[in-house]
Amino acid sequence: EAGVVQSPRYKIIEKKQPVAFWCNPISGHNTLYWYRQNLGQGPELLIRYENEEAVDDSQLPKDRFSAERLKGVDSTLKIQPAELGDSAVYLCASSWTVDSGNTIYFGEGSWLTVV
Amino acid sequence: GDSVTQMEGPVTLSEEAFLTINCTYTATGYPSLFWYVQYPGEGLQLLLKATKADDKGSNKGFEATYRKETTSFHLEKGSVQVSDSAVYFCALGTSYDKVIFGPGTSLSVIP
């Protein structure tokens, strides 16, 4: 079974430029998460989707970040414009809500460097 | 609010040494508890989990027991290997499907 797939793996952009990350969750998983992981820290939730509905976006910086999950499957996270402080790993994860213990499965991450 | 606290790293051990990484949590209700591992350049992988008090999660020689009375979920391994070098994250899953991670503990195992 394929895991969570993310692209691109690595991206280097200049500040003020836009960037987008794509995620394909595990087949059948209705919950999708975007986390941001700064160097040396644990992941922090940006947004969580149940199917196509964003049910928790309280930590998403809405002035420059946006996300969508069309048709309740793939998702895109966009940053526009990027700032130096946005350099981090952006992790997508998915889960099956009814799974006992709500285990979530992560992709390999998209590593963003803003210069 | 809900939170996770882990012992600070980095932790450096010799091969075959005993490992303990402490994790304590604050949560309302009855959370699930997890340990995730992140190898260099990779995403997080579930190592083990426990869904209720006194459950023991185990995998690849690692163990952790859900202790409600001490709100702890310490990770242990009897004999570490060089291949165990990674960052370990304790996490809790809340009753409203939110997973909160600790800051991570870096482990280096030297031959």
CSV table of C-alpha atoms in Angstrom, one decimal:
chain,number,residue,atom,x,y,z
A,1,GLU,CA,0.0,0.0,0.0
A,2,ALA,CA,1.4,3.4,-1.0
A,3,GLY,CA,2.1,5.8,1.8
A,4,VAL,CA,1.5,9.5,2.0
A,5,VAL,CA,3.1,11.2,-1.0
A,6,GLN,CA,4.4,14.7,-1.0
A,7,SER,CA,6.0,16.9,-3.6
A,8,PRO,CA,8.3,18.6,-4.1
A,9,ARG,CA,10.8,17.1,-1.6
A,10,TYR,CA,13.0,20.2,-1.7
A,11,LYS,CA,12.4,23.8,-2.7
A,12,ILE,CA,14.6,26.8,-2.5
A,13,ILE,CA,12.9,30.2,-3.2
A,14,GLU,CA,13.6,33.8,-2.7
A,15,LYS,CA,11.6,35.7,-0.2
A,16,LYS,CA,8.4,37.2,-1.4
A,17,GLN,CA,8.0,34.5,-4.0
A,18,PRO,CA,5.1,32.0,-3.9
A,19,VAL,CA,5.4,28.3,-3.3
A,20,ALA,CA,3.0,25.4,-3.3
A,21,PHE,CA,3.2,21.9,-1.8
A,22,TRP,CA,1.1,19.0,-2.9
A,23,CYS,CA,0.0,15.9,-0.9
A,24,ASN,CA,-1.7,12.7,-1.8
A,25,PRO,CA,-2.9,10.8,1.4
A,26,ILE,CA,-3.2,7.1,1.9
A,27,SER,CA,-6.1,5.7,0.0
A,28,GLY,CA,-9.3,5.7,2.1
A,29,HIS,CA,-8.0,8.1,4.8
A,30,ASN,CA,-10.5,10.8,5.3
A,31,THR,CA,-8.5,13.0,7.6
A,32,LEU,CA,-5.6,15.0,6.3
A,33,TYR,CA,-3.1,17.2,8.2
A,34,TRP,CA,-0.5,19.7,7.3
A,35,TYR,CA,2.2,20.2,9.9
A,36,ARG,CA,5.2,22.5,10.0
A,37,GLN,CA,8.4,21.4,11.6
A,38,ASN,CA,11.1,23.9,12.4
A,39,LEU,CA,14.6,22.7,12.8
A,40,GLY,CA,15.1,20.9,16.1
A,41,GLN,CA,11.5,21.1,17.0
A,42,GLY,CA,8.4,18.9,16.9
A,43,PRO,CA,5.7,19.2,14.2
A,44,GLU,CA,3.1,21.9,14.8
A,45,LEU,CA,-0.4,21.6,13.2
A,46,LEU,CA,-1.3,24.1,10.6
A,47,ILE,CA,-4.6,22.7,9.4
A,48,ARG,CA,-6.6,19.6,9.6
A,49,TYR,CA,-9.3,18.4,7.1
A,50,GLU,CA,-12.1,16.0,7.6
A,51,ASN,CA,-12.9,15.0,4.0
A,52,GLU,CA,-13.0,18.4,2.2
A,53,GLU,CA,-13.8,20.5,5.3
A,54,ALA,CA,-11.1,22.3,7.2
A,55,VAL,CA,-12.1,21.6,10.8
A,56,ASP,CA,-9.1,23.1,12.5
A,57,ASP,CA,-7.1,25.9,10.9
A,58,SER,CA,-6.5,28.0,14.0
A,59,GLN,CA,-2.7,27.8,13.6
A,60,LEU,CA,-2.6,28.6,9.9
A,61,PRO,CA,-1.2,32.1,9.2
A,62,LYS,CA,-4.1,33.1,7.0
A,63,ASP,CA,-2.5,36.3,5.7
A,64,ARG,CA,0.0,34.4,3.7
A,65,PHE,CA,-0.9,30.7,3.9
A,66,SER,CA,-3.8,29.0,2.2
A,67,ALA,CA,-4.8,25.3,1.7
A,68,GLU,CA,-7.4,23.4,-0.1
A,69,ARG,CA,-8.5,19.8,-0.4
A,70,LEU,CA,-10.6,19.4,-3.4
A,71,LYS,CA,-12.9,16.3,-3.6
A,72,GLY,CA,-11.6,15.3,-0.2
A,73,VAL,CA,-8.5,13.6,-1.5
A,74,ASP,CA,-5.4,15.5,-2.6
A,75,SER,CA,-4.4,18.7,-0.9
A,76,THR,CA,-2.3,21.7,-1.7
A,77,LEU,CA,-0.7,24.1,0.8
A,78,LYS,CA,0.4,27.5,-0.6
A,79,ILE,CA,2.5,30.3,0.8
A,80,GLN,CA,2.4,33.7,-0.8
A,81,PRO,CA,4.5,35.6,-0.3
A,82,ALA,CA,7.2,33.5,1.5
A,83,GLU,CA,9.2,35.0,4.3
A,84,LEU,CA,12.6,34.0,5.6
A,85,GLY,CA,10.9,32.5,8.7
A,86,ASP,CA,8.9,30.1,6.6
A,87,SER,CA,12.0,28.0,6.1
A,88,ALA,CA,10.9,24.6,7.6
A,89,VAL,CA,9.8,21.1,6.7
A,90,TYR,CA,6.1,20.9,5.7
A,91,LEU,CA,4.7,17.5,6.6
A,92,CYS,CA,1.5,16.1,5.3
A,93,ALA,CA,-0.2,13.3,7.2
A,94,SER,CA,-3.4,11.3,7.0
A,95,SER,CA,-5.5,9.0,9.1
A,96,TRP,CA,-8.7,7.1,9.2
A,97,THR,CA,-10.8,8.8,11.8
A,98,VAL,CA,-12.4,5.7,13.2
A,99,ASP,CA,-9.0,4.0,13.7
A,100,SER,CA,-8.6,3.3,17.4
A,101,GLY,CA,-6.1,5.7,18.8
A,102,ASN,CA,-6.2,8.0,15.8
A,103,THR,CA,-2.8,7.0,14.5
A,104,ILE,CA,-1.6,9.3,11.8
A,105,TYR,CA,0.8,8.5,9.0
A,106,PHE,CA,3.3,11.0,7.6
A,107,GLY,CA,4.8,11.7,4.3
A,108,GLU,CA,8.5,12.4,3.9
A,109,GLY,CA,8.0,16.1,4.0
A,110,SER,CA,8.7,19.1,1.7
A,111,TRP,CA,11.8,20.9,2.8
A,112,LEU,CA,11.5,24.6,2.1
A,113,THR,CA,14.4,27.1,2.2
A,114,VAL,CA,13.6,30.8,1.8
A,115,VAL,CA,16.6,32.9,0.9
B,1,GLY,CA,-4.3,23.1,27.4
B,2,ASP,CA,-3.0,19.7,26.2
B,3,SER,CA,0.8,19.4,26.0
B,4,VAL,CA,3.7,17.0,25.9
B,5,THR,CA,7.0,17.4,27.6
B,6,GLN,CA,10.1,15.3,26.8
B,7,MET,CA,13.5,15.1,28.3
B,8,GLU,CA,16.0,17.3,26.5
B,9,GLY,CA,18.7,15.9,24.3
B,10,PRO,CA,20.9,15.2,22.7
B,11,VAL,CA,21.3,11.8,24.3
B,12,THR,CA,24.5,9.9,23.4
B,13,LEU,CA,24.8,6.2,24.3
B,14,SER,CA,27.2,3.4,23.5
B,15,GLU,CA,25.9,0.4,21.6
B,16,GLU,CA,24.1,-2.1,23.8
B,17,ALA,CA,23.4,0.5,26.5
B,18,PHE,CA,19.9,0.8,28.1
B,19,LEU,CA,17.8,3.7,26.8
B,20,THR,CA,15.1,5.7,28.6
B,21,ILE,CA,13.6,8.8,27.1
B,22,ASN,CA,11.1,10.4,29.5
B,23,CYS,CA,7.8,11.8,28.4
B,24,THR,CA,5.0,13.4,30.4
B,25,TYR,CA,1.8,14.9,29.3
B,26,THR,CA,-1.1,17.2,30.2
B,27,ALA,CA,-4.4,16.4,28.8
B,28,THR,CA,-8.1,16.4,29.5
B,29,GLY,CA,-10.0,13.2,29.0
B,30,TYR,CA,-8.4,10.0,28.0
B,31,PRO,CA,-5.8,10.6,25.3
B,32,SER,CA,-3.9,8.1,23.2
B,33,LEU,CA,-0.2,8.2,23.4
B,34,PHE,CA,2.4,7.7,20.7
B,35,TRP,CA,6.1,7.5,20.1
B,36,TYR,CA,7.2,8.5,16.6
B,37,VAL,CA,10.8,8.2,15.2
B,38,GLN,CA,12.4,10.4,12.6
B,39,TYR,CA,15.5,9.2,10.9
B,40,PRO,CA,17.8,11.8,9.2
B,41,GLY,CA,16.2,13.2,6.1
B,42,GLU,CA,13.0,11.3,6.5
B,43,GLY,CA,9.4,11.9,7.7
B,44,LEU,CA,8.0,10.7,11.0
B,45,GLN,CA,7.2,7.0,11.5
B,46,LEU,CA,5.0,5.5,14.1
B,47,LEU,CA,7.1,3.5,16.5
B,48,LEU,CA,4.5,2.4,19.0
B,49,LYS,CA,1.3,3.5,20.7
B,50,ALA,CA,-1.0,2.9,23.6
B,51,THR,CA,-4.7,3.8,23.7
B,52,LYS,CA,-5.6,3.4,27.4
B,53,ALA,CA,-4.1,3.4,30.9
B,54,ASP,CA,-1.7,0.5,31.7
B,55,ASP,CA,-1.4,-0.5,28.0
B,56,LYS,CA,2.1,-1.3,26.9
B,57,GLY,CA,3.1,-0.4,23.3
B,58,SER,CA,6.1,-2.3,21.9
B,59,ASN,CA,7.9,-2.5,18.6
B,60,LYS,CA,11.5,-3.2,17.4
B,61,GLY,CA,12.6,-3.8,21.0
B,62,PHE,CA,11.2,-0.5,22.2
B,63,GLU,CA,8.5,-0.4,24.9
B,64,ALA,CA,6.4,2.3,26.6
B,65,THR,CA,3.7,1.9,29.2
B,66,TYR,CA,0.8,4.4,29.5
B,67,ARG,CA,0.8,5.5,33.2
B,68,LYS,CA,-2.2,7.6,34.0
B,69,GLU,CA,-1.3,8.1,37.6
B,70,THR,CA,2.0,9.7,36.7
B,71,THR,CA,0.8,11.1,33.3
B,72,SER,CA,3.8,9.5,31.7
B,73,PHE,CA,4.8,7.4,28.7
B,74,HIS,CA,8.5,6.8,28.9
B,75,LEU,CA,10.3,5.1,26.1
B,76,GLU,CA,12.7,2.3,26.9
B,77,LYS,CA,15.0,-0.2,25.1
B,78,GLY,CA,17.2,-2.7,26.7
B,79,SER,CA,20.1,-2.6,24.2
B,80,VAL,CA,20.4,0.1,21.6
B,81,GLN,CA,22.1,-0.2,18.2
B,82,VAL,CA,23.8,2.3,16.0
B,83,SER,CA,20.8,2.1,13.7
B,84,ASP,CA,18.5,3.5,16.5
B,85,SER,CA,20.2,6.9,16.1
B,86,ALA,CA,17.3,9.2,15.3
B,87,VAL,CA,15.0,11.8,16.8
B,88,TYR,CA,12.2,10.5,19.0
B,89,PHE,CA,8.9,12.3,19.4
B,90,CYS,CA,6.3,11.7,22.1
B,91,ALA,CA,2.8,12.6,21.1
B,92,LEU,CA,-0.7,12.6,22.4
B,93,GLY,CA,-3.9,12.2,20.5
B,94,THR,CA,-6.9,14.0,22.0
B,95,SER,CA,-10.5,12.9,22.0
B,96,TYR,CA,-11.2,15.5,19.2
B,97,ASP,CA,-8.7,14.0,16.8
B,98,LYS,CA,-5.9,16.4,17.4
B,99,VAL,CA,-2.3,15.0,17.7
B,100,ILE,CA,0.1,17.1,19.7
B,101,PHE,CA,3.9,16.5,19.5
B,102,GLY,CA,6.6,17.0,22.0
B,103,PRO,CA,9.8,18.8,20.9
B,104,GLY,CA,11.7,15.6,20.2
B,105,THR,CA,14.8,14.0,21.7
B,106,SER,CA,17.8,13.3,19.6
B,107,LEU,CA,19.6,10.0,20.2
B,108,SER,CA,23.0,9.2,18.9
B,109,VAL,CA,24.4,5.6,19.4
B,110,ILE,CA,28.1,5.2,19.0
B,111,PRO,CA,29.8,1.9,18.3
